[in-house]
mmCIF file of N, CA and C in Angstrom:
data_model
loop_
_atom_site.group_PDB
_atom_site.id
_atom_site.type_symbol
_atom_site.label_atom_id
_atom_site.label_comp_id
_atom_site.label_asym_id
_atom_site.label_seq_id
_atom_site.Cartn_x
_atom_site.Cartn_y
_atom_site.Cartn_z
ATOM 1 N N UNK A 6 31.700 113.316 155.262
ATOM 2 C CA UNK A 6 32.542 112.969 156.376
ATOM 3 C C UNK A 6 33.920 113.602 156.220
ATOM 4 N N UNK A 7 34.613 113.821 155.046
ATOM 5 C CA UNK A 7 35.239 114.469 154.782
ATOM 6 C C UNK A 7 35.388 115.609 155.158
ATOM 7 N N UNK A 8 34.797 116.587 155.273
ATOM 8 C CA UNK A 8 34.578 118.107 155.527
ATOM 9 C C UNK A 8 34.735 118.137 157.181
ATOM 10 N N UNK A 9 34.489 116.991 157.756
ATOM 11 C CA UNK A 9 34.767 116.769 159.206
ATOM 12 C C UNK A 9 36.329 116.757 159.758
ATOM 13 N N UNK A 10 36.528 116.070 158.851
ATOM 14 C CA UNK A 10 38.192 115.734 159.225
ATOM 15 C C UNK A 10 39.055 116.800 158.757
ATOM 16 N N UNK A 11 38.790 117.238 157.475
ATOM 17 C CA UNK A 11 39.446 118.386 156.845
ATOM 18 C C UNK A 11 39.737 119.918 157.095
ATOM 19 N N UNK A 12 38.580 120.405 158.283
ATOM 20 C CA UNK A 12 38.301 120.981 158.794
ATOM 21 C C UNK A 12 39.468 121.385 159.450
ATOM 22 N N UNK A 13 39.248 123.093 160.185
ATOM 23 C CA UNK A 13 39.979 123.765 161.011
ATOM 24 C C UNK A 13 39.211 123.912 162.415
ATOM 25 N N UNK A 14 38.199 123.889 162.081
ATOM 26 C CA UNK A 14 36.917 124.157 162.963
ATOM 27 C C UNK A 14 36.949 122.991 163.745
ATOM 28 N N UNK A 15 37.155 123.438 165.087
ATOM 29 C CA UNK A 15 36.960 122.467 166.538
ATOM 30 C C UNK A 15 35.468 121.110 166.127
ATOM 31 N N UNK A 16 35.816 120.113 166.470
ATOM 32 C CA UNK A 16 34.844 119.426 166.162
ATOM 33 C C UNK A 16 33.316 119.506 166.900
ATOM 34 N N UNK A 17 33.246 120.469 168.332
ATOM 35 C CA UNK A 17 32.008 120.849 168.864
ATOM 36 C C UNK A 17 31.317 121.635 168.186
ATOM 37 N N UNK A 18 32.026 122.877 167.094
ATOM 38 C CA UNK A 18 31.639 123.862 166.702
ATOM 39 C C UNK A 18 30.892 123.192 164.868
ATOM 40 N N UNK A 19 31.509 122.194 164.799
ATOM 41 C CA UNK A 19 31.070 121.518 163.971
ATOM 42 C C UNK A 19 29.729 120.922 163.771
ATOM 43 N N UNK A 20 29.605 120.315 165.025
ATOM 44 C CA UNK A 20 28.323 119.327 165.681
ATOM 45 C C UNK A 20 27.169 120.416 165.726
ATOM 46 N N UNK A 21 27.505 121.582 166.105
ATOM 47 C CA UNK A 21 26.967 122.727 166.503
ATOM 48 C C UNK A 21 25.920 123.337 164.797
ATOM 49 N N UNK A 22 26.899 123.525 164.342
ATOM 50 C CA UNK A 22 26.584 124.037 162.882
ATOM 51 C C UNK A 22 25.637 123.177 161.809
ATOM 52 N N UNK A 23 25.824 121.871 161.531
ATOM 53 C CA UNK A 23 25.139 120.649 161.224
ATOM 54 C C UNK A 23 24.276 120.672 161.861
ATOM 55 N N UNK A 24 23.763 120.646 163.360
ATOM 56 C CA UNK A 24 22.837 120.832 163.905
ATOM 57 C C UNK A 24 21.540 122.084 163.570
ATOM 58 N N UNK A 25 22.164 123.019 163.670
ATOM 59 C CA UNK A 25 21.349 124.276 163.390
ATOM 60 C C UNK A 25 21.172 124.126 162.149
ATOM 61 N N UNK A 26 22.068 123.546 161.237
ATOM 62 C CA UNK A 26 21.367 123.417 159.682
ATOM 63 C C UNK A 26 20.175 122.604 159.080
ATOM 64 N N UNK A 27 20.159 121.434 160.197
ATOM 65 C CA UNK A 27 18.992 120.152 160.084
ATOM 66 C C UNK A 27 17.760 121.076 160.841
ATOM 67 N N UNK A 28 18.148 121.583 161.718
ATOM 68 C CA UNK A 28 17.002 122.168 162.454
ATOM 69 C C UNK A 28 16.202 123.590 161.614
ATOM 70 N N UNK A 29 16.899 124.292 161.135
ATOM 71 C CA UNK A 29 16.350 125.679 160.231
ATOM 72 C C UNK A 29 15.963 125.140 159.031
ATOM 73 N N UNK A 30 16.227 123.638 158.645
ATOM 74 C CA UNK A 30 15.902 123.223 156.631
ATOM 75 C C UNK A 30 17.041 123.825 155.688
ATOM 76 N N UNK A 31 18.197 124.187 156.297
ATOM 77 C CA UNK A 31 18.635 124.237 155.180
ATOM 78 C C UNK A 31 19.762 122.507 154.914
ATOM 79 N N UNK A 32 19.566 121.802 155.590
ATOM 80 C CA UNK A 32 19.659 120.634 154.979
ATOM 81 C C UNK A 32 18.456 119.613 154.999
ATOM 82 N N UNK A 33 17.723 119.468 153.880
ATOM 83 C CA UNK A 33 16.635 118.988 153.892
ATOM 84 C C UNK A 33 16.633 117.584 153.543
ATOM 85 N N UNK A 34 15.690 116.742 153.962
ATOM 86 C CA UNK A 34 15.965 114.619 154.222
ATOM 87 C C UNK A 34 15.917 114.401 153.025
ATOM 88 N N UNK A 35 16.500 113.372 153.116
ATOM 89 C CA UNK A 35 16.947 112.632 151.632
ATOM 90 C C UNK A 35 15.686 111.782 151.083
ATOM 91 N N UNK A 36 15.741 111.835 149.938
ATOM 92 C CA UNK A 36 14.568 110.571 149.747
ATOM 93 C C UNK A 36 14.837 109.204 149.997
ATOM 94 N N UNK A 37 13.966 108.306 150.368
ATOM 95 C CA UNK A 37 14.127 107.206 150.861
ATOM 96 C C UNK A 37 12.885 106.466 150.549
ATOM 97 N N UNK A 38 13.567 105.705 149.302
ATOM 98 C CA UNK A 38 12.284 104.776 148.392
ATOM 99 C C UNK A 38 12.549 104.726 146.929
ATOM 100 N N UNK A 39 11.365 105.359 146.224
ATOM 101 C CA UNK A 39 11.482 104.791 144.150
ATOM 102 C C UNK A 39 10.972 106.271 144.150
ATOM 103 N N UNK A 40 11.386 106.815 143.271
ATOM 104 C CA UNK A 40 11.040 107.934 142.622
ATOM 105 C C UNK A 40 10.996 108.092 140.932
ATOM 106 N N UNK A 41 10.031 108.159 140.306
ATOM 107 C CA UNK A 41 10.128 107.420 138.946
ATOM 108 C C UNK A 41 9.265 108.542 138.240
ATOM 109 N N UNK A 42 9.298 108.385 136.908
ATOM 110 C CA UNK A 42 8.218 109.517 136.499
ATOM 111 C C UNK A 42 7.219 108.279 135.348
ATOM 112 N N UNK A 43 5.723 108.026 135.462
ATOM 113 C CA UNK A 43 4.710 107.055 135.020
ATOM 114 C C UNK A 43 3.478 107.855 134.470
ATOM 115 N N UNK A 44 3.622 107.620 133.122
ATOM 116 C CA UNK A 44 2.718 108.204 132.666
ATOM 117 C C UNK A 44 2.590 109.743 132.316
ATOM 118 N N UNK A 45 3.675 110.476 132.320
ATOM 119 C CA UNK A 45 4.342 111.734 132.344
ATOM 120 C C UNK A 45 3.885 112.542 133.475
ATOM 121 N N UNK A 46 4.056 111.670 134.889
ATOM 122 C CA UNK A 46 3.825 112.170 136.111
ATOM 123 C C UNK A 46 4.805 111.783 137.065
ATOM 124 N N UNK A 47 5.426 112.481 137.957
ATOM 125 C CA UNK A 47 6.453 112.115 138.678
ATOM 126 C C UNK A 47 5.698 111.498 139.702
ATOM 127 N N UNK A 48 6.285 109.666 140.702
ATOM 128 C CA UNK A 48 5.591 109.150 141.440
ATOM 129 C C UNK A 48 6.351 109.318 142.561
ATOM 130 N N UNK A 49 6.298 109.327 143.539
ATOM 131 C CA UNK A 49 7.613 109.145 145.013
ATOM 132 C C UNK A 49 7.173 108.203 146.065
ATOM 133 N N UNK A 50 7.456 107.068 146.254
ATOM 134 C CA UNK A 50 6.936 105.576 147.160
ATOM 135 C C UNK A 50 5.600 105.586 146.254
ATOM 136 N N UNK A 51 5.427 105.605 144.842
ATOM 137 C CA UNK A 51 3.691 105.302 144.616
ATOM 138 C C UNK A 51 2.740 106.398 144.699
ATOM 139 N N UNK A 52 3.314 107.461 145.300
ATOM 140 C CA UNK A 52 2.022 108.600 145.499
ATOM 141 C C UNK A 52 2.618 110.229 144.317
ATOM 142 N N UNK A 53 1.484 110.251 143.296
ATOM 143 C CA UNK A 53 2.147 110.862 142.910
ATOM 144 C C UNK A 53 2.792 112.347 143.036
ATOM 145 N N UNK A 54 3.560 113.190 142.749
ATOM 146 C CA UNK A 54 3.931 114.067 143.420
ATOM 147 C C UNK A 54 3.244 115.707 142.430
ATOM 148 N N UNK A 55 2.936 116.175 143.039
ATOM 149 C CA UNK A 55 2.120 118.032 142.158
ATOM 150 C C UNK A 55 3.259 118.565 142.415
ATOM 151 N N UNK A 56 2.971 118.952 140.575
ATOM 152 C CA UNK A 56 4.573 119.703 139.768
ATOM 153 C C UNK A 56 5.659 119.767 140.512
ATOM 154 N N UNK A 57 6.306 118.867 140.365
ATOM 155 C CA UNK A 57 7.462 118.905 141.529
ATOM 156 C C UNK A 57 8.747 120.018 140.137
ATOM 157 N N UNK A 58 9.509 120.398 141.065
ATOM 158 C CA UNK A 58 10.465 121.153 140.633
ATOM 159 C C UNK A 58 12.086 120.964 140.872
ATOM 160 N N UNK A 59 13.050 120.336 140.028
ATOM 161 C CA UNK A 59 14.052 119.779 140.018
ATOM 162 C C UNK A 59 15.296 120.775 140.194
ATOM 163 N N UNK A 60 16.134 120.648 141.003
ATOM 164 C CA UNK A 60 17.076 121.377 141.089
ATOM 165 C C UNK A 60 18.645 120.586 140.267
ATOM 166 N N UNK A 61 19.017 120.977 139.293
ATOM 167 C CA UNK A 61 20.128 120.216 139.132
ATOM 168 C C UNK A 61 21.658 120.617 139.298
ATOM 169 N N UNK A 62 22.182 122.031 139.963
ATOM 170 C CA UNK A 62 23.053 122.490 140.159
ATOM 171 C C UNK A 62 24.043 121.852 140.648
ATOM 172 N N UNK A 63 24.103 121.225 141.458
ATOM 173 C CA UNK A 63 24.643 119.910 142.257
ATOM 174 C C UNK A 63 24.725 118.829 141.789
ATOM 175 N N UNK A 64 24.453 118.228 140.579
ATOM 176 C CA UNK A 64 23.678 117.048 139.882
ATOM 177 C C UNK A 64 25.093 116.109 140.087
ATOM 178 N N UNK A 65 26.547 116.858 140.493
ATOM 179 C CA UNK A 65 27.288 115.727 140.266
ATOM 180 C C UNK A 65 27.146 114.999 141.490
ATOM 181 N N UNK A 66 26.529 115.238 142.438
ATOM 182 C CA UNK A 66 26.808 114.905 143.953
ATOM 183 C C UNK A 66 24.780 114.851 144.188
ATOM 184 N N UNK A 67 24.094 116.031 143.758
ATOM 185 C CA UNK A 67 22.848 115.638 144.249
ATOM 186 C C UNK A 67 21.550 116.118 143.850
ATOM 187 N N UNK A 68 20.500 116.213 143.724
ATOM 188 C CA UNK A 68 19.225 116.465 143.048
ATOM 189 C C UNK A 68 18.387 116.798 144.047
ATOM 190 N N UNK A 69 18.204 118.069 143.569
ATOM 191 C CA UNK A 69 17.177 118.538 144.480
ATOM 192 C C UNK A 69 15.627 118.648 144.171
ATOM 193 N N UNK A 70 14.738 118.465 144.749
ATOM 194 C CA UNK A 70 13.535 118.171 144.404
ATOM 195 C C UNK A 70 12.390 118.668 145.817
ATOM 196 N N UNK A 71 11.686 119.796 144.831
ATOM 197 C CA UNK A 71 10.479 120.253 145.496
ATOM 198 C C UNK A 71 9.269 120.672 144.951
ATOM 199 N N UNK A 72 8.454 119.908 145.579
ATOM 200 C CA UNK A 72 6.710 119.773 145.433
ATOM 201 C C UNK A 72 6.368 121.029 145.095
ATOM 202 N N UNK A 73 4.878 121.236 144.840
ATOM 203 C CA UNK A 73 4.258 122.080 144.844
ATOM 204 C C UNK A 73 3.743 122.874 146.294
ATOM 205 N N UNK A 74 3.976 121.788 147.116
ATOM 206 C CA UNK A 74 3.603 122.436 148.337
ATOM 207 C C UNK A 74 4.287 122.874 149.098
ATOM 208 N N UNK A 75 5.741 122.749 148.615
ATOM 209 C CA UNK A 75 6.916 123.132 149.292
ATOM 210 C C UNK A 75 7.472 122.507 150.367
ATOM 211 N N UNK A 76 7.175 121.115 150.106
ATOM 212 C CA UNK A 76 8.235 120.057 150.719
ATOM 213 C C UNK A 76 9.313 120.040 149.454
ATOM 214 N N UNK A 77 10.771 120.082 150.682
ATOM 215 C CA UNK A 77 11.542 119.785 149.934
ATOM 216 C C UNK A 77 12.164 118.241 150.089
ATOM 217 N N UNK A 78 13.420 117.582 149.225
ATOM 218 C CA UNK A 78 13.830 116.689 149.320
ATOM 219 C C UNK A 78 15.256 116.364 148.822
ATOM 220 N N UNK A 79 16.431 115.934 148.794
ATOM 221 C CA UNK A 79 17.204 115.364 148.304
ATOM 222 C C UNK A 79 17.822 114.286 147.769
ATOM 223 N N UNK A 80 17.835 113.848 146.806
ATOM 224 C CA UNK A 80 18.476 113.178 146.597
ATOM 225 C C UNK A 80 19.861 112.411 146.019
ATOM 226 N N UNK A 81 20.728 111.850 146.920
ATOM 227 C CA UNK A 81 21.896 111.999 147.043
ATOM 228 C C UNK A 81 22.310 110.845 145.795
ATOM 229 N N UNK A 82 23.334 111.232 145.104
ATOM 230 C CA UNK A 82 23.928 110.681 143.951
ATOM 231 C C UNK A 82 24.308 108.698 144.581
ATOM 232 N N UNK A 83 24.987 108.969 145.316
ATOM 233 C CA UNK A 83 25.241 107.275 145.922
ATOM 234 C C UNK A 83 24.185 106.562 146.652
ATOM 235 N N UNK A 84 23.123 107.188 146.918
ATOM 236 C CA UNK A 84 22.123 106.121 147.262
ATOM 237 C C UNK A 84 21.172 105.358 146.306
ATOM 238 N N UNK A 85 21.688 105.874 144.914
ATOM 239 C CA UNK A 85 21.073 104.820 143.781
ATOM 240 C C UNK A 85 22.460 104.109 143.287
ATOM 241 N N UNK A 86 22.242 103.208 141.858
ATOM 242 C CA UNK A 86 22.909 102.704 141.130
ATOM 243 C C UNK A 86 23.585 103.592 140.355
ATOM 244 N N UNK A 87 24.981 103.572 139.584
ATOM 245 C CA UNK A 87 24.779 104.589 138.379
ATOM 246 C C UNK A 87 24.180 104.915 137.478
ATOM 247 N N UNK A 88 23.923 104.002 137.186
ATOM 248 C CA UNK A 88 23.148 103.774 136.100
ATOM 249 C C UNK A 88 21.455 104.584 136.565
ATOM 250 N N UNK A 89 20.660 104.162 137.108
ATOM 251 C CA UNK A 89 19.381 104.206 137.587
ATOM 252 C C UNK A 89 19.649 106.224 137.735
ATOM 253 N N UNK A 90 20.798 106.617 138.361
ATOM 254 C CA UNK A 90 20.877 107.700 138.567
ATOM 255 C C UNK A 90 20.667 108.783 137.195
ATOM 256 N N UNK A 91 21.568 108.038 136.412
ATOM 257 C CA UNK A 91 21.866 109.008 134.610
ATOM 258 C C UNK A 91 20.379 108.619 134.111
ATOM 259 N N UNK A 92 19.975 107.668 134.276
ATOM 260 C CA UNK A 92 18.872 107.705 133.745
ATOM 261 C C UNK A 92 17.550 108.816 134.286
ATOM 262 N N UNK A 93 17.566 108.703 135.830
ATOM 263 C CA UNK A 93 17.185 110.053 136.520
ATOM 264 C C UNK A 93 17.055 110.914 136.064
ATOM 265 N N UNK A 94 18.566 111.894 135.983
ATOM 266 C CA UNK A 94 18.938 112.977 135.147
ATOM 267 C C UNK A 94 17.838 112.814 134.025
ATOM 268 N N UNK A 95 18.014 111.926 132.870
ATOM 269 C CA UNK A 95 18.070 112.017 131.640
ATOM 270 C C UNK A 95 16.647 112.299 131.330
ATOM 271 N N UNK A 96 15.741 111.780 132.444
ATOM 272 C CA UNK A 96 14.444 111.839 132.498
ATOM 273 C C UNK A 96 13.626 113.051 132.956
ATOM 274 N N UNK A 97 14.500 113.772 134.257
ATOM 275 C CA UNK A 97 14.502 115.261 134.663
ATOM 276 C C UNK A 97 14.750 116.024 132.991
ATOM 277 N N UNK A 98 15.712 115.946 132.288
ATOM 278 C CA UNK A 98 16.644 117.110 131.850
ATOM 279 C C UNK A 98 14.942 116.793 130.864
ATOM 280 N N UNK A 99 15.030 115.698 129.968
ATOM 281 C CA UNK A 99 13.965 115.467 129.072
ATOM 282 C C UNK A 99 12.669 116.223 129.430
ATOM 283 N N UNK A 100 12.093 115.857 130.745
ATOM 284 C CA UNK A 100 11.128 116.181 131.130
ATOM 285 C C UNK A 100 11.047 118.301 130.730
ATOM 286 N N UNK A 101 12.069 118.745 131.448
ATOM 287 C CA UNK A 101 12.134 120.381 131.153
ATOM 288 C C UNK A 101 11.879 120.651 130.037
ATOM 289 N N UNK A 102 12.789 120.001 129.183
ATOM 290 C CA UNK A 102 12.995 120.381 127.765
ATOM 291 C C UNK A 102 11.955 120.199 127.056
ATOM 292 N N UNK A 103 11.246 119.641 127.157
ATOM 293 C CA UNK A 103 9.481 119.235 126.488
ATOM 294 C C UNK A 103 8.235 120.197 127.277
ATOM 295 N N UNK A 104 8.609 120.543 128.582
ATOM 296 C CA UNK A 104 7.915 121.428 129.214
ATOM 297 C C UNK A 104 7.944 123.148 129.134
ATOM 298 N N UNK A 105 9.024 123.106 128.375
ATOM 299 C CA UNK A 105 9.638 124.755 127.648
ATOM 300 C C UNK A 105 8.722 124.724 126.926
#
């Protein structure tokens, strides 16, 4: 919301841009549910997910995450706990590092 207000850019041209970004994928939906890894398998609402692939570039703000089939997903740093989040991470970073 920030980037709204902060802006130089007319607020139509704004609406405009956000728009075309939801619509082409380059902002892709957030996850919405439990995402956990059980049994050294990543689960997402219960179903489990094929080799998903973690993006952590963003990790201070957000986690990116895509399937094997090339759904993508996000997930945004404030829609968990802190805690639940580092543990996230800790379980991503672990997970790579054993998969090297």
């Amino acid at each position: 919301m920030a980037a709204l207000i902060l802006t130089s850019l007319p607020l139509v041209a704004l609406v405009y841009i956000v728009g075309f970004c939801v619509r082409t994928r380059y902002i892709y939906p957030s996850i919405s549910g439990v995402l956990m890894m059980k049994d050294k398998q990543w689960h997402y609402n219960g179903v489990p997910l094929c080799s998903p692939s973690f993006t952590l570039v963003f990790s201070e703000w957000c986690i990116g995450v895509r399937e094997q089939s090339g759904k993508r997903y996000i997930l945004w740093r404030d829609s968990s706990s802190e805690s639940a989040y580092r543990h996230l991470l800790v379980a991503i970073k672990k997970q790579s590092i054993s998969s090297n």
